[in-house]
mmCIF file of C-alpha atoms in Angstrom:
data_model
loop_
_atom_site.group_PDB
_atom_site.id
_atom_site.type_symbol
_atom_site.label_atom_id
_atom_site.label_comp_id
_atom_site.label_asym_id
_atom_site.label_seq_id
_atom_site.Cartn_x
_atom_site.Cartn_y
_atom_site.Cartn_z
ATOM 1 C CA UNK A 1 0.005 0.019 -0.174
ATOM 2 C CA UNK A 2 1.329 3.618 -0.563
ATOM 3 C CA UNK A 3 1.650 5.744 2.148
ATOM 4 C CA UNK A 4 1.922 9.249 1.610
ATOM 5 C CA UNK A 5 4.964 11.281 3.906
ATOM 6 C CA UNK A 6 4.313 14.259 5.748
ATOM 7 C CA UNK A 7 4.883 17.466 4.882
ATOM 8 C CA UNK A 8 8.259 19.078 5.814
ATOM 9 C CA UNK A 9 8.108 20.446 9.702
ATOM 10 C CA UNK A 10 4.466 19.004 9.827
ATOM 11 C CA UNK A 11 2.815 16.051 11.538
ATOM 12 C CA UNK A 12 0.854 13.663 8.903
ATOM 13 C CA UNK A 13 -3.024 14.411 8.963
ATOM 14 C CA UNK A 14 -5.303 11.847 9.523
ATOM 15 C CA UNK A 15 -7.120 13.191 6.302
ATOM 16 C CA UNK A 16 -5.759 15.168 3.670
ATOM 17 C CA UNK A 17 -7.377 15.893 0.292
ATOM 18 C CA UNK A 18 -5.751 17.635 -2.769
ATOM 19 C CA UNK A 19 -6.924 18.929 -5.830
ATOM 20 C CA UNK A 20 -10.161 16.888 -5.361
ATOM 21 C CA UNK A 21 -12.536 17.410 -8.537
ATOM 22 C CA UNK A 22 -16.219 16.115 -9.506
ATOM 23 C CA UNK A 23 -17.980 16.951 -12.168
ATOM 24 C CA UNK A 24 -21.356 16.247 -13.080
ATOM 25 C CA UNK A 25 -23.444 16.004 -16.764
ATOM 26 C CA UNK A 26 -26.471 18.044 -16.822
ATOM 27 C CA UNK A 27 -29.210 17.795 -19.336
ATOM 28 C CA UNK A 28 -28.810 20.626 -22.008
ATOM 29 C CA UNK A 29 -25.198 21.597 -21.352
ATOM 30 C CA UNK A 30 -22.437 20.805 -23.689
ATOM 31 C CA UNK A 31 -19.870 20.515 -20.876
ATOM 32 C CA UNK A 32 -19.442 18.810 -17.183
ATOM 33 C CA UNK A 33 -20.602 21.225 -14.437
ATOM 34 C CA UNK A 34 -17.716 21.233 -11.679
ATOM 35 C CA UNK A 35 -19.399 20.258 -8.631
ATOM 36 C CA UNK A 36 -16.431 20.170 -6.811
ATOM 37 C CA UNK A 37 -13.250 22.165 -8.351
ATOM 38 C CA UNK A 38 -9.720 21.954 -6.850
ATOM 39 C CA UNK A 39 -10.733 20.950 -3.017
ATOM 40 C CA UNK A 40 -7.500 21.124 -0.776
ATOM 41 C CA UNK A 41 -7.541 20.850 3.069
ATOM 42 C CA UNK A 42 -6.103 18.634 6.269
ATOM 43 C CA UNK A 43 -7.740 17.272 8.771
ATOM 44 C CA UNK A 44 -5.804 16.413 12.140
ATOM 45 C CA UNK A 45 -7.057 13.124 14.384
ATOM 46 C CA UNK A 46 -9.691 14.184 17.119
ATOM 47 C CA UNK A 47 -10.556 17.321 15.965
ATOM 48 C CA UNK A 48 -13.480 19.056 13.758
ATOM 49 C CA UNK A 49 -13.426 20.328 10.014
ATOM 50 C CA UNK A 50 -16.728 22.156 8.995
ATOM 51 C CA UNK A 51 -17.463 22.861 5.337
ATOM 52 C CA UNK A 52 -19.719 25.469 5.402
ATOM 53 C CA UNK A 53 -21.671 26.992 2.222
ATOM 54 C CA UNK A 54 -25.041 27.564 0.233
ATOM 55 C CA UNK A 55 -26.646 25.069 -1.113
ATOM 56 C CA UNK A 56 -25.213 23.834 -4.168
ATOM 57 C CA UNK A 57 -21.773 24.965 -2.936
ATOM 58 C CA UNK A 58 -20.396 21.392 -3.203
ATOM 59 C CA UNK A 59 -19.799 20.447 0.764
ATOM 60 C CA UNK A 60 -22.236 17.211 0.299
ATOM 61 C CA UNK A 61 -20.409 16.125 -2.967
ATOM 62 C CA UNK A 62 -16.751 16.469 -0.717
ATOM 63 C CA UNK A 63 -18.468 14.398 1.810
ATOM 64 C CA UNK A 64 -19.996 11.646 -0.634
ATOM 65 C CA UNK A 65 -16.366 11.538 -2.513
ATOM 66 C CA UNK A 66 -14.590 10.945 0.777
ATOM 67 C CA UNK A 67 -16.651 8.361 2.170
ATOM 68 C CA UNK A 68 -16.508 6.704 -1.439
ATOM 69 C CA UNK A 69 -19.774 6.846 -2.149
ATOM 70 C CA UNK A 70 -18.769 8.653 -5.292
ATOM 71 C CA UNK A 71 -15.800 8.220 -7.393
ATOM 72 C CA UNK A 72 -13.939 11.219 -7.781
ATOM 73 C CA UNK A 73 -12.380 12.715 -11.309
ATOM 74 C CA UNK A 74 -9.036 13.622 -10.493
ATOM 75 C CA UNK A 75 -7.215 14.601 -7.435
ATOM 76 C CA UNK A 76 -5.907 12.295 -4.381
ATOM 77 C CA UNK A 77 -6.791 11.861 -0.887
ATOM 78 C CA UNK A 78 -4.949 10.111 2.135
ATOM 79 C CA UNK A 79 -6.253 8.715 5.044
ATOM 80 C CA UNK A 80 -4.165 7.237 7.899
ATOM 81 C CA UNK A 81 -1.272 7.477 5.405
ATOM 82 C CA UNK A 82 -2.726 5.413 2.793
ATOM 83 C CA UNK A 83 -3.683 6.203 -0.740
ATOM 84 C CA UNK A 84 -7.486 6.067 -0.065
ATOM 85 C CA UNK A 85 -8.984 6.773 -3.358
ATOM 86 C CA UNK A 86 -6.892 3.816 -4.597
ATOM 87 C CA UNK A 87 -7.726 1.047 -1.953
ATOM 88 C CA UNK A 88 -10.377 -1.395 -3.346
ATOM 89 C CA UNK A 89 -11.498 -5.018 -2.471
ATOM 90 C CA UNK A 90 -10.808 -6.501 1.259
ATOM 91 C CA UNK A 91 -8.371 -3.751 1.932
ATOM 92 C CA UNK A 92 -11.160 -1.495 1.504
ATOM 93 C CA UNK A 93 -13.554 -3.489 3.358
ATOM 94 C CA UNK A 94 -10.985 -3.558 5.948
ATOM 95 C CA UNK A 95 -10.264 0.401 6.129
ATOM 96 C CA UNK A 96 -13.721 1.493 5.562
ATOM 97 C CA UNK A 97 -14.319 0.657 9.640
ATOM 98 C CA UNK A 98 -12.502 3.916 10.269
ATOM 99 C CA UNK A 99 -14.549 5.913 8.341
ATOM 100 C CA UNK A 100 -18.459 6.096 8.496
ATOM 101 C CA UNK A 101 -20.991 8.511 8.114
ATOM 102 C CA UNK A 102 -23.913 10.121 9.478
ATOM 103 C CA UNK A 103 -26.683 10.846 6.892
ATOM 104 C CA UNK A 104 -28.648 14.283 7.107
ATOM 105 C CA UNK A 105 -32.257 12.398 7.531
ATOM 106 C CA UNK A 106 -32.622 10.018 9.772
ATOM 107 C CA UNK A 107 -35.970 8.901 8.217
ATOM 108 C CA UNK A 108 -34.077 7.834 5.151
ATOM 109 C CA UNK A 109 -30.697 6.774 6.259
ATOM 110 C CA UNK A 110 -32.536 3.809 8.161
ATOM 111 C CA UNK A 111 -34.199 0.888 6.903
ATOM 112 C CA UNK A 112 -37.729 0.929 7.702
ATOM 113 C CA UNK A 113 -38.235 -2.959 7.815
ATOM 114 C CA UNK A 114 -35.293 -3.590 9.890
ATOM 115 C CA UNK A 115 -35.503 -3.694 13.595
ATOM 116 C CA UNK A 116 -33.330 -1.204 15.149
ATOM 117 C CA UNK A 117 -30.959 -3.490 16.537
ATOM 118 C CA UNK A 118 -30.539 -5.291 13.578
ATOM 119 C CA UNK A 119 -29.294 -2.364 11.710
ATOM 120 C CA UNK A 120 -26.823 -0.852 14.416
ATOM 121 C CA UNK A 121 -25.309 -4.697 14.129
ATOM 122 C CA UNK A 122 -25.188 -4.640 10.478
ATOM 123 C CA UNK A 123 -21.729 -3.110 10.517
ATOM 124 C CA UNK A 124 -20.031 -5.737 12.906
ATOM 125 C CA UNK A 125 -21.653 -8.519 10.437
ATOM 126 C CA UNK A 126 -20.011 -6.729 7.181
ATOM 127 C CA UNK A 127 -16.754 -6.380 9.049
ATOM 128 C CA UNK A 128 -16.838 -9.448 11.143
ATOM 129 C CA UNK A 129 -15.830 -7.766 14.044
ATOM 130 C CA UNK A 130 -18.004 -9.423 17.144
ATOM 131 C CA UNK A 131 -18.762 -13.131 17.562
ATOM 132 C CA UNK A 132 -22.601 -13.742 16.996
ATOM 133 C CA UNK A 133 -23.015 -14.905 20.129
ATOM 134 C CA UNK A 134 -21.498 -11.272 21.567
ATOM 135 C CA UNK A 135 -23.576 -9.272 19.025
ATOM 136 C CA UNK A 136 -26.414 -8.423 21.297
ATOM 137 C CA UNK A 137 -24.552 -6.931 24.165
ATOM 138 C CA UNK A 138 -22.691 -4.988 21.916
ATOM 139 C CA UNK A 139 -25.381 -3.749 20.204
ATOM 140 C CA UNK A 140 -26.777 -2.910 23.869
ATOM 141 C CA UNK A 141 -23.671 -1.151 24.685
ATOM 142 C CA UNK A 142 -23.958 0.932 21.525
ATOM 143 C CA UNK A 143 -27.530 2.270 22.100
ATOM 144 C CA UNK A 144 -26.750 3.048 25.800
ATOM 145 C CA UNK A 145 -23.771 5.085 24.353
ATOM 146 C CA UNK A 146 -25.884 7.389 22.385
ATOM 147 C CA UNK A 147 -28.262 7.691 25.093
ATOM 148 C CA UNK A 148 -31.052 5.042 24.183
ATOM 149 C CA UNK A 149 -32.283 2.010 26.389
ATOM 150 C CA UNK A 150 -31.454 -1.411 25.136
ATOM 151 C CA UNK A 151 -34.928 -2.346 25.042
ATOM 152 C CA UNK A 152 -35.707 0.124 21.908
ATOM 153 C CA UNK A 153 -33.551 -2.785 19.637
ATOM 154 C CA UNK A 154 -36.650 -5.004 19.204
ATOM 155 C CA UNK A 155 -38.236 -1.996 17.674
ATOM 156 C CA UNK A 156 -38.536 -0.627 14.054
ATOM 157 C CA UNK A 157 -37.540 3.226 13.234
ATOM 158 C CA UNK A 158 -41.189 4.317 12.498
ATOM 159 C CA UNK A 159 -41.485 4.214 16.286
ATOM 160 C CA UNK A 160 -39.539 6.461 17.175
ATOM 161 C CA UNK A 161 -38.972 10.549 16.950
ATOM 162 C CA UNK A 162 -36.402 12.183 14.438
ATOM 163 C CA UNK A 163 -34.138 12.698 17.474
ATOM 164 C CA UNK A 164 -34.141 9.340 18.652
ATOM 165 C CA UNK A 165 -33.564 7.510 15.031
ATOM 166 C CA UNK A 166 -30.574 10.214 14.772
ATOM 167 C CA UNK A 167 -29.440 8.698 17.828
ATOM 168 C CA UNK A 168 -29.998 5.349 16.171
ATOM 169 C CA UNK A 169 -28.131 6.402 13.393
ATOM 170 C CA UNK A 170 -25.127 7.452 15.325
ATOM 171 C CA UNK A 171 -24.922 4.182 17.061
ATOM 172 C CA UNK A 172 -24.646 2.406 13.915
ATOM 173 C CA UNK A 173 -21.874 4.435 12.532
ATOM 174 C CA UNK A 174 -20.085 4.428 15.758
ATOM 175 C CA UNK A 175 -20.232 0.328 15.652
ATOM 176 C CA UNK A 176 -17.041 -0.315 14.067
ATOM 177 C CA UNK A 177 -14.988 2.323 16.330
ATOM 178 C CA UNK A 178 -14.157 4.842 13.300
ATOM 179 C CA UNK A 179 -11.588 7.305 13.738
ATOM 180 C CA UNK A 180 -13.503 9.619 11.205
ATOM 181 C CA UNK A 181 -17.166 10.701 11.224
ATOM 182 C CA UNK A 182 -18.852 12.527 7.884
ATOM 183 C CA UNK A 183 -21.724 14.429 9.466
ATOM 184 C CA UNK A 184 -23.610 15.646 7.084
ATOM 185 C CA UNK A 185 -26.211 18.507 7.927
ATOM 186 C CA UNK A 186 -26.590 16.201 11.143
ATOM 187 C CA UNK A 187 -29.299 17.997 12.675
ATOM 188 C CA UNK A 188 -30.562 20.228 9.884
ATOM 189 C CA UNK A 189 -33.877 17.799 9.838
ATOM 190 C CA UNK A 190 -34.273 18.137 13.534
ATOM 191 C CA UNK A 191 -35.916 21.252 15.589
ATOM 192 C CA UNK A 192 -34.031 23.727 17.296
ATOM 193 C CA UNK A 193 -33.909 21.733 20.678
ATOM 194 C CA UNK A 194 -33.559 18.265 19.337
ATOM 195 C CA UNK A 195 -30.817 19.309 17.253
ATOM 196 C CA UNK A 196 -29.029 21.005 20.161
ATOM 197 C CA UNK A 197 -28.880 17.696 22.100
ATOM 198 C CA UNK A 198 -27.450 15.656 19.318
ATOM 199 C CA UNK A 199 -24.794 18.468 18.404
ATOM 200 C CA UNK A 200 -24.009 17.988 22.985
ATOM 201 C CA UNK A 201 -24.028 14.009 21.990
ATOM 202 C CA UNK A 202 -21.430 14.033 19.342
ATOM 203 C CA UNK A 203 -18.998 16.551 21.408
ATOM 204 C CA UNK A 204 -19.428 14.048 24.381
ATOM 205 C CA UNK A 205 -18.287 11.508 21.993
ATOM 206 C CA UNK A 206 -15.306 13.075 20.263
ATOM 207 C CA UNK A 207 -14.484 13.866 23.684
ATOM 208 C CA UNK A 208 -14.772 10.244 24.713
ATOM 209 C CA UNK A 209 -13.878 8.164 21.537
ATOM 210 C CA UNK A 210 -10.997 10.622 20.113
ATOM 211 C CA UNK A 211 -12.961 11.084 17.084
ATOM 212 C CA UNK A 212 -12.282 13.434 13.632
ATOM 213 C CA UNK A 213 -15.277 14.915 12.819
ATOM 214 C CA UNK A 214 -15.849 16.538 8.873
ATOM 215 C CA UNK A 215 -18.896 18.614 9.601
ATOM 216 C CA UNK A 216 -20.692 19.451 6.743
ATOM 217 C CA UNK A 217 -23.409 22.333 7.831
ATOM 218 C CA UNK A 218 -25.007 25.650 6.742
ATOM 219 C CA UNK A 219 -25.760 26.542 10.591
ATOM 220 C CA UNK A 220 -22.741 28.951 11.274
ATOM 221 C CA UNK A 221 -23.789 29.299 15.274
ATOM 222 C CA UNK A 222 -23.342 25.066 15.280
ATOM 223 C CA UNK A 223 -20.375 25.075 13.472
ATOM 224 C CA UNK A 224 -19.076 27.886 16.068
ATOM 225 C CA UNK A 225 -19.503 25.639 18.499
ATOM 226 C CA UNK A 226 -18.292 22.032 17.094
ATOM 227 C CA UNK A 227 -15.507 23.210 14.451
ATOM 228 C CA UNK A 228 -11.309 23.677 15.179
ATOM 229 C CA UNK A 229 -11.523 24.891 11.724
ATOM 230 C CA UNK A 230 -14.101 25.970 9.079
ATOM 231 C CA UNK A 231 -13.443 25.822 5.132
ATOM 232 C CA UNK A 232 -16.092 27.844 3.077
ATOM 233 C CA UNK A 233 -16.873 26.742 -0.057
ATOM 234 C CA UNK A 234 -18.557 28.728 -3.038
ATOM 235 C CA UNK A 235 -19.244 26.730 -6.583
ATOM 236 C CA UNK A 236 -16.809 24.029 -5.431
ATOM 237 C CA UNK A 237 -14.063 25.828 -4.495
ATOM 238 C CA UNK A 238 -12.554 26.915 -1.031
ATOM 239 C CA UNK A 239 -12.512 30.559 -1.157
ATOM 240 C CA UNK A 240 -11.687 30.676 2.854
ATOM 241 C CA UNK A 241 -10.248 28.302 5.285
ATOM 242 C CA UNK A 242 -8.780 29.251 8.678
ATOM 243 C CA UNK A 243 -9.201 28.857 12.735
ATOM 244 C CA UNK A 244 -12.998 29.100 13.597
ATOM 245 C CA UNK A 245 -12.725 31.718 15.852
ATOM 246 C CA UNK A 246 -10.619 33.701 13.212
ATOM 247 C CA UNK A 247 -13.516 32.560 10.328
ATOM 248 C CA UNK A 248 -16.182 33.435 12.089
ATOM 249 C CA UNK A 249 -14.739 36.341 14.251
ATOM 250 C CA UNK A 250 -13.312 38.369 11.223
ATOM 251 C CA UNK A 251 -14.409 36.916 7.960
ATOM 252 C CA UNK A 252 -11.231 37.759 5.014
ATOM 253 C CA UNK A 253 -13.324 36.742 2.324
ATOM 254 C CA UNK A 254 -16.554 38.855 1.020
ATOM 255 C CA UNK A 255 -18.741 35.600 0.730
ATOM 256 C CA UNK A 256 -18.091 34.777 4.362
ATOM 257 C CA UNK A 257 -18.514 37.887 5.496
ATOM 258 C CA UNK A 258 -22.053 37.701 3.384
ATOM 259 C CA UNK A 259 -23.165 33.940 5.014
ATOM 260 C CA UNK A 260 -22.408 35.598 8.732
ATOM 261 C CA UNK A 261 -24.272 38.776 8.203
ATOM 262 C CA UNK A 262 -27.448 36.383 7.468
ATOM 263 C CA UNK A 263 -26.963 35.297 10.783
ATOM 264 C CA UNK A 264 -30.173 36.721 13.249
ATOM 265 C CA UNK A 265 -28.617 38.752 15.845
ATOM 266 C CA UNK A 266 -29.517 37.347 19.757
ATOM 267 C CA UNK A 267 -31.408 39.608 22.175
ATOM 268 C CA UNK A 268 -34.932 40.946 21.690
ATOM 269 C CA UNK A 269 -35.644 43.426 18.991
ATOM 270 C CA UNK A 270 -32.361 42.632 17.246
ATOM 271 C CA UNK A 271 -32.553 42.065 13.862
ATOM 272 C CA UNK A 272 -29.779 41.248 11.301
ATOM 273 C CA UNK A 273 -28.056 43.819 8.703
ATOM 274 C CA UNK A 274 -27.550 41.373 5.820
ATOM 275 C CA UNK A 275 -25.007 41.961 2.989
ATOM 276 C CA UNK A 276 -27.280 41.724 0.148
ATOM 277 C CA UNK A 277 -25.572 39.553 -2.613
ATOM 278 C CA UNK A 278 -26.924 40.316 -6.174
ATOM 279 C CA UNK A 279 -27.991 37.323 -8.512
ATOM 280 C CA UNK A 280 -27.798 33.538 -7.808
ATOM 281 C CA UNK A 281 -24.403 31.459 -7.846
ATOM 282 C CA UNK A 282 -25.804 28.951 -10.350
ATOM 283 C CA UNK A 283 -23.405 29.203 -13.660
ATOM 284 C CA UNK A 284 -20.615 30.167 -11.782
ATOM 285 C CA UNK A 285 -19.247 26.727 -12.348
ATOM 286 C CA UNK A 286 -18.612 27.270 -16.072
ATOM 287 C CA UNK A 287 -14.846 28.807 -16.488
ATOM 288 C CA UNK A 288 -15.240 32.690 -16.287
ATOM 289 C CA UNK A 289 -11.813 33.488 -16.603
ATOM 290 C CA UNK A 290 -12.123 35.535 -13.160
ATOM 291 C CA UNK A 291 -12.832 35.082 -9.726
ATOM 292 C CA UNK A 292 -16.262 32.964 -9.606
ATOM 293 C CA UNK A 293 -17.872 35.014 -6.891
ATOM 294 C CA UNK A 294 -17.027 38.660 -8.816
ATOM 295 C CA UNK A 295 -20.458 39.045 -10.139
ATOM 296 C CA UNK A 296 -22.190 38.815 -6.775
ATOM 297 C CA UNK A 297 -19.195 40.696 -4.784
ATOM 298 C CA UNK A 298 -20.131 44.150 -3.473
ATOM 299 C CA UNK A 299 -16.357 45.003 -3.139
ATOM 300 C CA UNK A 300 -15.048 43.372 -6.992
ATOM 301 C CA UNK A 301 -13.217 45.660 -9.131
ATOM 302 C CA UNK A 302 -12.533 45.182 -12.798
ATOM 303 C CA UNK A 303 -9.659 42.816 -12.893
ATOM 304 C CA UNK A 304 -11.596 40.589 -10.593
ATOM 305 C CA UNK A 305 -13.372 39.615 -13.387
ATOM 306 C CA UNK A 306 -10.595 39.025 -15.261
ATOM 307 C CA UNK A 307 -7.756 37.405 -12.717
ATOM 308 C CA UNK A 308 -8.786 34.368 -10.228
ATOM 309 C CA UNK A 309 -7.659 34.989 -6.950
ATOM 310 C CA UNK A 310 -5.409 32.150 -5.437
ATOM 311 C CA UNK A 311 -6.013 30.690 -2.368
ATOM 312 C CA UNK A 312 -3.374 32.192 -0.237
ATOM 313 C CA UNK A 313 -2.280 32.593 3.223
ATOM 314 C CA UNK A 314 -3.506 36.018 4.922
ATOM 315 C CA UNK A 315 -3.023 35.708 8.256
ATOM 316 C CA UNK A 316 -0.975 32.798 10.346
ATOM 317 C CA UNK A 317 -3.113 29.656 9.622
ATOM 318 C CA UNK A 318 -5.997 31.693 7.767
ATOM 319 C CA UNK A 319 -6.175 31.763 3.991
ATOM 320 C CA UNK A 320 -8.584 33.385 1.419
ATOM 321 C CA UNK A 321 -8.821 33.616 -2.470
ATOM 322 C CA UNK A 322 -9.451 37.104 -2.567
ATOM 323 C CA UNK A 323 -7.374 40.026 -3.906
ATOM 324 C CA UNK A 324 -8.867 42.224 -0.734
ATOM 325 C CA UNK A 325 -9.103 40.031 2.104
ATOM 326 C CA UNK A 326 -10.725 41.906 5.288
ATOM 327 C CA UNK A 327 -12.224 44.855 3.438
ATOM 328 C CA UNK A 328 -16.058 44.008 3.505
ATOM 329 C CA UNK A 329 -17.227 44.016 7.106
ATOM 330 C CA UNK A 330 -19.860 42.871 8.773
ATOM 331 C CA UNK A 331 -22.488 45.738 9.318
ATOM 332 C CA UNK A 332 -23.600 46.202 12.681
ATOM 333 C CA UNK A 333 -26.393 44.785 14.448
ATOM 334 C CA UNK A 334 -29.633 47.021 14.415
ATOM 335 C CA UNK A 335 -31.986 47.303 17.124
ATOM 336 C CA UNK A 336 -32.189 48.732 20.954
#
């Protein structure tokens, strides 16, 4: 198996994507549209990287490529030092136990015709990790780990609330004792209070099991709670990446500032002062010869439409793909 060397002066990351690309052919178009276009990032063991952006930004596609649910057109992914995209057959089956997924909607990710216990036990059977006589006890332990009574193993998913179903899905994902969980909008299908409970559960599990999370979300307040670093995607490209407190507290890219300005202010009478973005991102996937965000950017200059800004380090550990990083500030929140 091919192993990746660590960059000079740096520890090897648990997960590293390099130049990841994926395009799809759409009816009525002459050429494929790039859903993921040259995405590169690192995720350390036991840490959380959040991928954020509007619908259609490519964040879910990135997650599916990393989970090997879809095949990348180009680029490489190194997981635990191994060439993840080159693994196949028995080697991939064995290593899959280390990478599991928690999907957005537990109502569709769970099989309605299978009992809960059988679904939680299925990864253990596939990976042949536990003798048959020990399966029931292992399933009971996993259900308790996510805050459910072991007696629910004999019931079907339709008998549970959305939050309980997501706990079952998390128990199933934990069955193989993975090192990385890809969480694709894990609380967006739940109401706020139940979603907060699931977030607390994920944080507790991360601390107890030393899990790494790739946390895909559009909910920036939740991202600020769970993530160590944030990568902001726009039309398949990372336009900003850095420590969470830096990206959320002082965004460098105007698109990040616009996303943050849409978050409602806290407290009675508070209202967000939004940065209005004209138009829609559709069509920006086509090669334009300039910054893909320029047609919607409030601070774009003529050369922004002619040259493509590279993703470059602006502050220590923080990068942005913008010729004028940090220039667009979030307006003050209005209210008494």
